[in-house]
XYZ file of N, CA, C and O in Angstrom:
812
model
N 31.206 23.901 -19.057
C 30.008 23.158 -18.605
C 29.402 23.893 -17.401
O 30.063 24.309 -16.506
N 28.087 24.018 -17.437
C 27.371 24.801 -16.410
C 27.422 23.899 -15.165
O 27.319 22.683 -15.186
N 27.452 24.619 -14.012
C 27.389 23.904 -12.741
C 26.003 23.481 -12.456
O 25.016 24.169 -12.789
N 25.838 22.387 -11.732
C 24.500 21.902 -11.312
C 24.367 22.309 -9.845
O 25.277 22.278 -9.046
N 23.138 22.611 -9.450
C 22.857 23.056 -8.104
C 22.429 21.902 -7.227
O 22.344 22.017 -5.985
N 22.063 20.809 -7.864
C 21.591 19.662 -7.088
C 20.028 19.740 -6.785
O 19.465 18.911 -6.182
N 19.421 20.873 -7.308
C 18.000 20.959 -7.164
C 17.274 20.083 -8.145
O 17.589 20.042 -9.286
N 16.297 19.284 -7.645
C 15.604 18.375 -8.541
C 14.913 19.070 -9.590
O 14.245 20.154 -9.385
N 15.006 18.598 -10.827
C 14.302 19.161 -11.931
C 12.909 18.549 -12.017
O 12.533 17.660 -11.276
N 12.045 19.032 -12.973
C 10.669 18.576 -13.078
C 10.567 17.090 -13.376
O 9.533 16.514 -13.114
N 11.573 16.507 -14.076
C 11.532 15.103 -14.371
C 12.123 14.218 -13.384
O 12.126 13.005 -13.482
N 12.676 14.807 -12.297
C 13.274 14.053 -11.251
C 12.223 13.533 -10.343
O 11.458 14.282 -9.772
N 12.168 12.194 -10.170
C 11.191 11.625 -9.263
C 11.203 12.170 -7.844
O 10.136 12.273 -7.186
N 12.359 12.605 -7.385
C 12.473 13.185 -6.023
C 11.718 14.431 -5.897
O 11.460 14.855 -4.794
N 11.413 15.087 -6.987
C 10.629 16.365 -6.961
C 9.157 16.198 -6.729
O 8.492 17.151 -6.464
N 8.715 14.967 -6.819
C 7.250 14.714 -6.704
C 6.958 14.208 -5.283
O 7.360 13.124 -4.899
N 6.218 14.959 -4.528
C 5.952 14.555 -3.131
C 5.219 13.256 -2.999
O 5.321 12.484 -2.064
N 4.362 12.933 -4.043
C 3.683 11.657 -3.968
C 4.593 10.440 -4.012
O 4.410 9.483 -3.278
N 5.645 10.553 -4.769
C 6.645 9.502 -4.843
C 7.445 9.391 -3.549
O 7.797 8.260 -3.134
N 7.714 10.476 -2.851
C 8.375 10.409 -1.560
C 7.488 9.675 -0.561
O 7.983 8.878 0.265
N 6.179 9.965 -0.611
C 5.273 9.238 0.302
C 5.150 7.801 -0.062
O 5.103 6.906 0.816
N 5.164 7.496 -1.321
C 5.143 6.087 -1.766
C 6.336 5.318 -1.252
O 6.299 4.189 -0.757
N 7.473 5.898 -1.398
C 8.753 5.313 -0.930
C 8.668 5.122 0.608
O 9.085 4.037 1.054
N 8.200 6.136 1.267
C 8.076 5.995 2.753
C 7.139 4.912 3.146
O 7.383 4.137 4.127
N 5.936 4.729 2.425
C 5.061 3.688 2.803
C 5.609 2.363 2.501
O 5.442 1.367 3.307
N 6.337 2.202 1.400
C 7.003 0.941 1.070
C 8.030 0.582 2.154
O 8.076 -0.561 2.620
N 8.800 1.595 2.593
C 9.810 1.390 3.640
C 9.158 0.925 4.943
O 9.638 0.078 5.650
N 8.045 1.629 5.236
C 7.313 1.318 6.523
C 6.832 -0.180 6.504
O 7.097 -0.909 7.450
N 6.262 -0.579 5.437
C 5.695 -1.959 5.376
C 6.850 -2.930 5.303
O 6.814 -4.021 5.915
N 7.926 -2.642 4.535
C 9.085 -3.463 4.413
C 9.692 -3.760 5.811
O 10.084 -4.834 6.140
N 9.747 -2.645 6.665
C 10.296 -2.779 7.990
C 9.548 -3.826 8.787
O 10.118 -4.693 9.487
N 8.212 -3.761 8.649
C 7.361 -4.754 9.440
C 7.583 -6.170 8.879
O 7.532 -7.136 9.623
N 7.649 -6.294 7.531
C 7.885 -7.629 6.935
C 9.156 -8.211 7.472
O 9.148 -9.412 7.832
N 10.169 -7.456 7.582
C 11.464 -7.988 8.062
C 11.416 -8.328 9.518
O 12.369 -8.959 10.028
N 10.365 -7.878 10.242
C 10.331 -8.143 11.666
C 9.443 -9.381 11.920
O 9.336 -9.783 13.110
N 8.866 -10.028 10.957
C 8.035 -11.217 11.127
C 8.947 -12.380 11.627
O 9.931 -12.706 10.952
N 8.564 -12.978 12.688
C 9.273 -14.129 13.225
C 8.982 -15.385 12.448
O 7.944 -15.551 11.785
N 9.893 -16.320 12.518
C 9.783 -17.545 11.766
C 8.487 -18.375 12.116
O 7.892 -19.069 11.321
N 7.991 -18.122 13.330
C 6.837 -18.895 13.831
C 5.533 -18.006 13.691
O 4.508 -18.388 14.335
N 5.581 -16.889 13.003
C 4.450 -15.994 13.000
C 3.689 -15.944 11.636
O 2.708 -15.220 11.495
N 4.127 -16.719 10.687
C 3.465 -16.633 9.373
C 2.053 -17.092 9.321
O 1.271 -16.640 8.553
N 1.693 -17.992 10.285
C 0.306 -18.424 10.344
C -0.525 -17.652 11.359
O -1.701 -17.983 11.612
N 0.039 -16.637 12.012
C -0.657 -15.907 13.052
C -1.820 -15.109 12.394
O -1.710 -14.675 11.272
N -2.873 -14.928 13.137
C -4.063 -14.160 12.591
C -3.738 -12.605 12.603
O -2.841 -12.147 13.254
N -4.464 -11.906 11.637
C -4.295 -10.493 11.527
C -5.712 -9.898 11.753
O -6.681 -10.545 11.734
N -5.723 -8.534 11.870
C -6.990 -7.866 11.993
C -7.849 -8.015 10.680
O -9.034 -7.682 10.771
N -7.284 -8.469 9.576
C -8.106 -8.733 8.393
C -8.698 -10.133 8.485
O -7.986 -11.133 8.606
N -10.019 -10.152 8.496
C -10.763 -11.357 8.684
C -10.253 -12.520 7.779
O -10.114 -12.299 6.529
N -9.996 -13.639 8.325
C -9.605 -14.851 7.675
C -8.188 -14.790 6.997
O -7.842 -15.709 6.251
N -7.425 -13.775 7.235
C -6.131 -13.636 6.649
C -5.053 -13.874 7.783
O -5.066 -13.271 8.845
N -4.088 -14.787 7.477
C -2.963 -14.964 8.318
C -1.925 -13.858 7.924
O -2.087 -13.161 6.930
N -0.776 -13.868 8.616
C 0.282 -12.917 8.267
C 0.772 -13.262 6.826
O 0.971 -12.329 6.055
N 0.898 -14.522 6.534
C 1.372 -14.863 5.152
C 0.318 -14.441 4.125
O 0.605 -13.928 3.047
N -1.010 -14.616 4.391
C -2.035 -14.246 3.464
C -1.975 -12.678 3.256
O -2.135 -12.246 2.089
N -1.804 -11.925 4.314
C -1.687 -10.497 4.232
C -0.478 -10.084 3.395
O -0.585 -9.242 2.446
N 0.653 -10.670 3.601
C 1.858 -10.364 2.831
C 1.639 -10.785 1.380
O 2.099 -10.083 0.445
N 1.014 -11.927 1.153
C 0.773 -12.359 -0.240
C -0.069 -11.322 -1.002
O 0.190 -11.012 -2.136
N -1.090 -10.817 -0.284
C -1.983 -9.762 -0.919
C -1.110 -8.570 -1.282
O -1.260 -8.019 -2.471
N -0.375 -8.064 -0.346
C 0.460 -6.847 -0.673
C 1.522 -7.094 -1.709
O 1.803 -6.241 -2.535
N 2.080 -8.293 -1.753
C 3.078 -8.587 -2.713
C 2.414 -8.658 -4.118
O 3.015 -8.076 -5.070
N 1.264 -9.241 -4.245
C 0.533 -9.264 -5.518
C 0.208 -7.887 -5.957
O 0.420 -7.509 -7.122
N -0.155 -7.026 -5.032
C -0.521 -5.582 -5.361
C 0.724 -4.899 -5.988
O 0.548 -4.156 -6.921
N 1.892 -5.131 -5.421
C 3.086 -4.489 -5.954
C 3.479 -5.083 -7.309
O 3.955 -4.296 -8.143
N 3.242 -6.332 -7.481
C 3.540 -6.914 -8.839
C 2.684 -6.412 -9.910
O 3.170 -6.386 -11.083
N 1.547 -5.903 -9.648
C 0.663 -5.349 -10.627
C 1.223 -3.994 -11.197
O 0.929 -3.641 -12.333
N 1.939 -3.333 -10.363
C 2.273 -1.925 -10.691
C 3.131 -1.771 -12.027
O 2.773 -0.986 -12.860
N 4.180 -2.593 -12.215
C 4.912 -2.464 -13.468
C 3.995 -2.699 -14.727
O 4.122 -1.987 -15.745
N 3.138 -3.716 -14.579
C 2.211 -4.007 -15.718
C 1.318 -2.795 -16.064
O 1.142 -2.481 -17.178
N 0.712 -2.297 -14.995
C -0.217 -1.232 -15.183
C 0.321 0.149 -15.471
O -0.142 0.869 -16.411
N 1.409 0.461 -14.758
C 1.992 1.805 -14.884
C 2.979 1.871 -16.016
O 3.028 2.876 -16.857
N 3.872 0.911 -16.094
C 4.964 0.969 -17.111
C 4.522 0.461 -18.436
O 4.810 1.017 -19.490
N 3.741 -0.687 -18.446
C 3.377 -1.400 -19.690
C 2.046 -0.951 -20.248
O 1.724 -1.273 -21.377
N 1.229 -0.244 -19.493
C -0.111 0.139 -19.905
C -1.048 -1.033 -20.078
O -2.033 -0.972 -20.907
N -0.824 -2.100 -19.343
C -1.658 -3.256 -19.396
C -3.018 -3.020 -18.824
O -3.232 -2.061 -18.111
N -3.939 -3.919 -19.215
C -5.332 -3.871 -18.591
C -5.496 -5.068 -17.669
O -4.659 -5.993 -17.724
N -6.522 -4.998 -16.878
C -6.813 -6.109 -15.953
C -6.964 -7.378 -16.757
O -6.443 -8.458 -16.327
N -7.671 -7.355 -17.896
C -7.924 -8.513 -18.660
C -6.673 -9.051 -19.276
O -6.499 -10.281 -19.384
N -5.755 -8.198 -19.744
C -4.547 -8.700 -20.395
C -3.594 -9.323 -19.404
O -2.891 -10.260 -19.780
N -3.638 -8.889 -18.172
C -2.788 -9.497 -17.123
C -3.415 -10.838 -16.630
O -2.722 -11.793 -16.363
N -4.705 -10.823 -16.621
C -5.428 -12.053 -16.196
C -5.111 -12.515 -14.836
O -5.121 -11.710 -13.941
N -4.847 -13.762 -14.661
C -4.620 -14.369 -13.336
C -3.129 -14.516 -13.030
O -2.746 -15.332 -12.174
N -2.275 -13.742 -13.696
C -0.835 -13.870 -13.500
C -0.389 -13.658 -12.054
O 0.644 -14.234 -11.621
N -1.130 -12.832 -11.332
C -0.685 -12.550 -9.995
C -1.713 -13.106 -8.958
O -1.737 -12.646 -7.761
N -2.469 -14.107 -9.337
C -3.329 -14.830 -8.414
C -2.544 -15.957 -7.740
O -1.487 -16.382 -8.253
N -3.036 -16.501 -6.597
C -2.393 -17.590 -5.970
C -1.187 -17.171 -5.114
O -1.083 -16.016 -4.696
N -0.293 -18.047 -4.859
C 0.822 -17.826 -4.004
C 1.860 -17.106 -4.747
O 2.472 -17.592 -5.686
N 2.162 -15.828 -4.261
C 3.258 -15.031 -4.838
C 4.484 -15.078 -4.035
O 5.448 -14.373 -4.302
N 4.513 -15.803 -2.860
C 5.561 -15.727 -1.937
C 6.617 -16.842 -2.043
O 7.799 -16.638 -1.749
N 6.217 -18.042 -2.390
C 7.101 -19.124 -2.508
C 7.766 -19.513 -1.204
O 7.246 -19.188 -0.134
N 8.928 -20.049 -1.310
C 9.607 -20.554 -0.051
C 10.252 -19.427 0.820
O 10.644 -19.666 1.910
N 10.453 -18.242 0.195
C 11.084 -17.107 0.879
C 10.197 -15.937 0.828
O 10.368 -15.053 -0.030
N 9.224 -15.770 1.733
C 8.301 -14.683 1.686
C 8.938 -13.290 1.704
O 8.504 -12.359 0.992
N 9.917 -13.121 2.516
C 10.550 -11.841 2.655
C 11.298 -11.435 1.396
O 11.143 -10.297 0.926
N 12.051 -12.345 0.798
C 12.702 -12.026 -0.431
C 11.702 -11.707 -1.572
O 11.945 -10.822 -2.420
N 10.599 -12.512 -1.542
C 9.544 -12.232 -2.604
C 8.930 -10.822 -2.495
O 8.731 -10.076 -3.464
N 8.702 -10.425 -1.232
C 8.168 -9.102 -0.978
C 9.236 -8.061 -1.393
O 8.897 -7.118 -2.082
N 10.478 -8.251 -1.014
C 11.469 -7.210 -1.392
C 11.614 -7.061 -2.893
O 11.762 -5.928 -3.422
N 11.555 -8.144 -3.651
C 11.597 -8.047 -5.095
C 10.396 -7.291 -5.660
O 10.514 -6.457 -6.515
N 9.200 -7.614 -5.190
C 8.029 -6.967 -5.670
C 7.974 -5.452 -5.295
O 7.550 -4.643 -6.139
N 8.376 -5.214 -4.090
C 8.429 -3.745 -3.632
C 9.419 -2.960 -4.513
O 9.084 -1.798 -4.854
N 10.540 -3.524 -4.811
C 11.546 -2.810 -5.631
C 10.967 -2.608 -7.009
O 11.146 -1.475 -7.608
N 10.251 -3.548 -7.558
C 9.666 -3.374 -8.917
C 8.600 -2.255 -8.894
O 8.490 -1.463 -9.820
N 7.778 -2.202 -7.861
C 6.739 -1.197 -7.758
C 7.388 0.184 -7.658
O 6.987 1.125 -8.300
N 8.362 0.282 -6.807
C 9.049 1.558 -6.588
C 9.670 2.079 -7.887
O 9.536 3.262 -8.230
N 10.360 1.157 -8.576
C 10.972 1.561 -9.817
C 9.976 1.968 -10.859
O 10.198 2.963 -11.566
N 8.849 1.271 -10.976
C 7.879 1.611 -12.033
C 7.228 2.982 -11.782
O 7.095 3.822 -12.708
N 6.944 3.350 -10.497
C 6.326 4.607 -10.235
C 7.322 5.727 -10.392
O 6.937 6.887 -10.626
N 8.660 5.450 -10.206
C 9.695 6.412 -10.268
C 10.199 6.721 -11.679
O 11.030 7.632 -11.883
N 9.699 5.988 -12.667
C 10.097 6.278 -14.029
C 9.604 7.693 -14.416
O 8.525 8.095 -14.041
N 10.411 8.488 -15.126
C 10.015 9.843 -15.477
C 8.610 9.856 -16.172
O 8.367 9.109 -17.135
N 7.765 10.663 -15.610
C 6.450 10.827 -16.177
C 5.435 9.701 -15.819
O 4.255 9.783 -16.265
N 5.822 8.786 -14.972
C 4.926 7.621 -14.666
C 3.674 8.125 -14.036
O 2.555 7.612 -14.341
N 3.737 9.006 -13.066
C 2.536 9.393 -12.328
C 1.626 10.288 -13.201
O 0.470 10.628 -12.702
N 2.051 10.700 -14.336
C 1.202 11.473 -15.257
C 0.459 10.588 -16.236
O -0.293 11.101 -17.044
N 0.712 9.329 -16.219
C 0.056 8.430 -17.195
C -1.324 8.053 -16.714
O -1.788 8.318 -15.617
N -2.026 7.339 -17.593
C -3.329 6.758 -17.316
C -3.203 5.269 -17.121
O -2.428 4.610 -17.872
N -3.815 4.736 -16.085
C -3.761 3.319 -15.869
C -5.155 2.746 -15.979
O -6.162 3.444 -15.721
N -5.214 1.488 -16.345
C -6.521 0.824 -16.607
C -6.811 -0.134 -15.452
O -6.307 -1.240 -15.296
N -7.698 0.384 -14.501
C -8.015 -0.377 -13.310
C -9.312 -1.077 -13.448
O -10.009 -0.904 -14.464
N -9.705 -1.822 -12.487
C -10.955 -2.692 -12.543
C -12.181 -1.766 -12.691
O -13.232 -2.198 -13.268
N -12.105 -0.581 -12.098
C -13.266 0.366 -12.202
C -13.191 1.394 -13.262
O -13.964 2.317 -13.347
N -12.189 1.271 -14.149
C -12.093 2.140 -15.276
C -10.677 2.845 -15.343
O -9.819 2.577 -14.536
N -10.595 3.682 -16.339
C -9.264 4.365 -16.528
C -9.177 5.471 -15.529
O -10.081 6.230 -15.314
N -8.010 5.688 -14.962
C -7.755 6.754 -13.985
C -6.296 7.170 -14.041
O -5.471 6.482 -14.632
N -5.947 8.249 -13.370
C -4.613 8.725 -13.363
C -3.740 7.798 -12.524
O -4.149 7.323 -11.493
N -2.500 7.651 -12.949
C -1.506 6.890 -12.170
C -1.249 7.539 -10.817
O -0.944 6.821 -9.883
N -1.395 8.832 -10.692
C -1.264 9.508 -9.418
C -2.318 9.064 -8.411
O -2.022 8.795 -7.219
N -3.577 8.904 -8.851
C -4.616 8.369 -8.004
C -4.335 6.947 -7.582
O -4.490 6.615 -6.392
N -3.901 6.151 -8.542
C -3.504 4.757 -8.249
C -2.419 4.675 -7.136
O -2.406 3.948 -6.249
N -1.405 5.554 -7.366
C -0.261 5.618 -6.414
C -0.802 5.991 -5.030
O -0.382 5.383 -4.037
N -1.759 6.948 -4.958
C -2.315 7.309 -3.644
C -3.003 6.139 -2.998
O -2.941 5.981 -1.757
N -3.760 5.417 -3.789
C -4.393 4.181 -3.229
C -3.383 3.184 -2.684
O -3.587 2.623 -1.636
N -2.310 3.027 -3.439
C -1.280 2.075 -3.000
C -0.661 2.509 -1.721
O -0.314 1.697 -0.861
N -0.409 3.783 -1.587
C 0.188 4.350 -0.336
C -0.767 4.049 0.810
O -0.277 3.503 1.881
N -2.026 4.401 0.731
C -2.989 4.176 1.771
C -3.037 2.692 2.191
O -3.096 2.309 3.331
N -3.053 1.841 1.152
C -3.104 0.411 1.373
C -1.883 -0.102 2.162
O -2.028 -0.868 3.125
N -0.727 0.392 1.836
C 0.518 0.015 2.569
C 0.458 0.513 3.961
O 0.884 -0.236 4.913
N -0.004 1.721 4.149
C -0.034 2.297 5.547
C -0.953 1.525 6.477
O -0.546 1.137 7.554
N -2.182 1.295 5.988
C -3.198 0.591 6.900
C -2.740 -0.817 7.122
O -2.818 -1.354 8.226
N -2.231 -1.505 6.121
C -1.791 -2.866 6.293
C -0.546 -3.009 7.068
O -0.302 -4.006 7.680
N 0.247 -1.922 7.104
C 1.411 -1.944 8.003
C 0.958 -1.997 9.445
O 1.589 -2.688 10.317
N -0.178 -1.379 9.769
C -0.722 -1.474 11.140
C -1.264 -2.872 11.350
O -0.998 -3.435 12.465
N -1.976 -3.447 10.376
C -2.459 -4.802 10.542
C -1.309 -5.815 10.827
O -1.417 -6.594 11.743
N -0.245 -5.621 10.085
C 0.876 -6.572 10.234
C 1.594 -6.322 11.595
O 1.925 -7.201 12.274
N 1.687 -5.015 11.977
C 2.334 -4.690 13.324
C 1.479 -5.383 14.407
O 2.120 -5.937 15.339
N 0.205 -5.206 14.380
C -0.642 -5.784 15.459
C -0.515 -7.326 15.443
O -0.459 -7.945 16.504
N -0.433 -7.908 14.282
C -0.391 -9.413 14.175
C 0.918 -9.984 14.782
O 0.898 -10.995 15.381
N 2.030 -9.223 14.629
C 3.314 -9.763 15.116
C 3.838 -9.122 16.330
O 4.910 -9.412 16.826
N 3.059 -8.148 16.912
C 3.484 -7.501 18.110
C 4.551 -6.480 17.901
O 5.333 -6.179 18.809
N 4.583 -5.845 16.741
C 5.569 -4.777 16.449
C 4.974 -3.431 16.832
O 3.790 -3.301 17.170
N 5.753 -2.358 16.732
C 5.315 -1.003 17.028
C 4.134 -0.606 16.038
O 4.282 -0.641 14.823
N 2.971 -0.264 16.658
C 1.765 0.004 15.855
C 1.690 1.471 15.467
O 0.864 1.853 14.706
N 2.604 2.293 15.861
C 2.526 3.744 15.645
C 2.910 3.980 14.192
O 3.984 3.583 13.692
N 2.060 4.693 13.454
C 2.305 4.985 12.037
C 2.773 6.428 11.919
O 2.384 7.271 12.686
N 3.553 6.675 10.883
C 4.061 8.093 10.736
C 2.878 9.095 10.500
O 1.970 8.832 9.751
N 2.932 10.197 11.212
C 1.835 11.179 11.170
C 1.496 11.657 9.781
O 0.343 11.826 9.406
N 2.536 11.871 8.942
C 2.255 12.472 7.597
C 1.601 11.423 6.759
O 0.739 11.773 5.988
N 1.991 10.095 6.903
C 1.310 9.090 6.143
C -0.140 8.821 6.604
O -0.971 8.484 5.775
N -0.346 8.993 7.882
C -1.737 8.878 8.410
C -2.607 9.998 7.820
O -3.723 9.750 7.276
N -2.080 11.200 7.847
C -2.859 12.356 7.339
C -3.122 12.207 5.877
O -4.256 12.446 5.391
N -2.125 11.778 5.118
C -2.322 11.567 3.697
C -3.317 10.513 3.344
O -4.250 10.700 2.535
N -3.228 9.411 4.099
C -4.159 8.216 3.848
C -5.563 8.680 4.213
O -6.507 8.273 3.478
N -5.802 9.430 5.287
C -7.093 9.845 5.635
C -7.706 10.754 4.514
O -8.875 10.571 4.188
N -6.927 11.644 4.029
C -7.397 12.514 2.952
C -7.735 11.744 1.701
O -8.712 11.976 0.973
N -6.960 10.648 1.416
C -7.094 9.829 0.268
C -8.382 9.010 0.365
O -9.133 8.860 -0.599
N -8.657 8.436 1.518
C -9.746 7.494 1.701
C -11.046 8.069 2.018
O -12.086 7.577 1.516
N -11.133 9.228 2.670
C -12.357 9.740 3.076
C -13.414 9.966 1.953
O -14.625 9.692 2.124
N -12.994 10.396 0.749
C -14.003 10.643 -0.305
C -14.723 9.333 -0.716
O -15.902 9.463 -1.193
N -14.151 8.193 -0.578
C -14.808 7.001 -0.997
C -14.971 5.925 0.155
O -15.333 4.802 -0.100
N -14.712 6.369 1.392
C -14.783 5.444 2.527
C -16.131 4.844 2.701
O -16.284 3.619 3.032
N -17.231 5.563 2.468
C -18.585 5.052 2.696
C -18.839 3.860 1.779
O -19.794 3.075 2.070
N -18.185 3.867 0.630
C -18.483 2.776 -0.347
C -17.694 1.516 -0.131
O -17.940 0.429 -0.724
N -16.667 1.600 0.747
C -15.748 0.463 0.879
C -16.430 -0.779 1.475
O -16.216 -1.899 1.021
N -17.226 -0.616 2.529
C -17.871 -1.732 3.172
C -18.817 -2.488 2.176
O -19.055 -3.680 2.299
N -19.372 -1.713 1.170
C -20.297 -2.355 0.222
C -19.641 -3.334 -0.666
O -20.299 -4.225 -1.251
N -18.276 -3.255 -0.787
C -17.554 -4.198 -1.613
C -17.437 -5.556 -0.978
O -17.164 -6.562 -1.620
N -17.663 -5.666 0.334
C -17.466 -6.864 1.068
C -16.014 -7.228 1.456
O -15.763 -8.195 2.093
N -15.150 -6.303 1.073
C -13.755 -6.522 1.313
C -13.302 -5.732 2.582
O -12.132 -5.965 3.051
N -14.165 -4.894 3.108
C -13.837 -4.050 4.271
C -14.939 -4.210 5.279
O -16.128 -4.260 4.910
N -14.546 -4.182 6.515
C -15.531 -4.210 7.621
C -16.125 -2.772 7.680
O -15.540 -1.765 7.275
N -17.350 -2.730 8.161
C -18.018 -1.394 8.298
C -17.218 -0.469 9.205
O -16.518 -0.984 10.131
N -17.239 0.813 8.937
C -16.526 1.748 9.836
C -17.062 1.648 11.284
O -18.212 1.299 11.570
N -16.171 1.917 12.218
C -16.578 2.002 13.584
C -16.435 3.461 14.115
O -15.618 4.231 13.537
N -17.218 3.763 15.114
C -17.158 5.111 15.638
C -16.066 5.236 16.614
O -16.073 4.609 17.747
N -15.121 6.112 16.421
C -13.963 6.331 17.301
C -14.494 7.204 18.487
O -15.464 7.909 18.417
N -13.744 7.187 19.591
C -14.017 8.012 20.686
C -13.798 9.455 20.324
O -13.019 9.779 19.336
N -14.409 10.350 21.047
C -14.283 11.800 20.684
C -12.831 12.264 20.803
O -12.468 13.219 20.109
N -12.118 11.684 21.707
C -10.700 12.140 21.854
C -9.679 11.255 21.110
O -8.481 11.379 21.375
N -10.183 10.521 20.088
C -9.321 9.680 19.350
C -8.294 10.482 18.577
O -8.616 11.527 18.043
N -7.121 9.945 18.415
C -6.080 10.620 17.607
C -6.312 10.325 16.090
O -7.204 9.550 15.730
N -5.456 10.933 15.248
C -5.668 10.869 13.822
C -5.501 9.410 13.360
O -6.252 8.917 12.408
N -4.580 8.629 13.915
C -4.366 7.282 13.455
C -5.604 6.448 13.834
O -6.044 5.612 12.991
N -6.103 6.597 15.000
C -7.307 5.741 15.410
C -8.477 6.103 14.563
O -9.241 5.211 14.146
N -8.664 7.420 14.189
C -9.780 7.748 13.290
C -9.647 7.169 11.944
O -10.623 6.685 11.275
N -8.394 7.105 11.444
C -8.133 6.447 10.127
C -8.478 4.987 10.135
O -9.158 4.492 9.306
N -8.022 4.332 11.173
C -8.232 2.880 11.200
C -9.701 2.573 11.456
O -10.301 1.593 10.930
N -10.400 3.434 12.283
C -11.850 3.244 12.477
C -12.660 3.396 11.254
O -13.606 2.717 10.980
N -12.163 4.288 10.385
C -12.821 4.530 9.113
C -12.858 3.259 8.241
O -13.761 3.009 7.456
N -11.868 2.395 8.438
C -11.699 1.207 7.705
C -12.090 -0.020 8.517
O -11.715 -1.151 8.165
N -12.880 0.186 9.551
C -13.364 -0.920 10.336
C -12.463 -1.650 11.263
O -12.796 -2.664 11.800
N -11.331 -0.987 11.586
C -10.361 -1.605 12.509
C -10.764 -1.124 13.880
O -11.074 0.013 14.171
N -10.730 -2.076 14.834
C -10.952 -1.812 16.255
C -9.608 -1.710 16.945
O -8.976 -2.762 17.145
N -9.266 -0.567 17.330
C -7.902 -0.393 17.860
C -7.837 -0.792 19.311
O -8.695 -0.472 20.077
């Protein structure tokens, strides 16, 4: 039997840097979720009209979509309203952990990031979808941190990745009505502040 070197092969999820970033972003947000105090679920967040629970519900629903879209090849219409409404139930933290694990597993299936997914704006690569999910997790980790008084510093590599991911379509985000208009950061702003300003956050 030939010896193995332990070097990841091309089908090994660990060999794909996008999946490493996705795992890191999930871990970052999960850390903040586990830091939410029992009396903080109704606290306001930087996202207009969203409480901490609303924010977590949004992110949980986003993770629940991943197995359907990436693993099953489902369409928005075929899933319908399955992930609308309250996805958290009586134990928000456990609900998040379950959804995050399902998202992680679906993206880590061999060949998953090479597939095509059917999103609301059309068919696109699962790698692009994964990049969007990473950026969403990173920015909302800051939102959640600010809401509960946790450490707001985001990992530099995830900030840099998210900025590269978002900049090409940042100008169109405010037009959707789901994002505040971008704000102008100070000239000496760091990379994290520039990223958050791009998405209408006032740091």
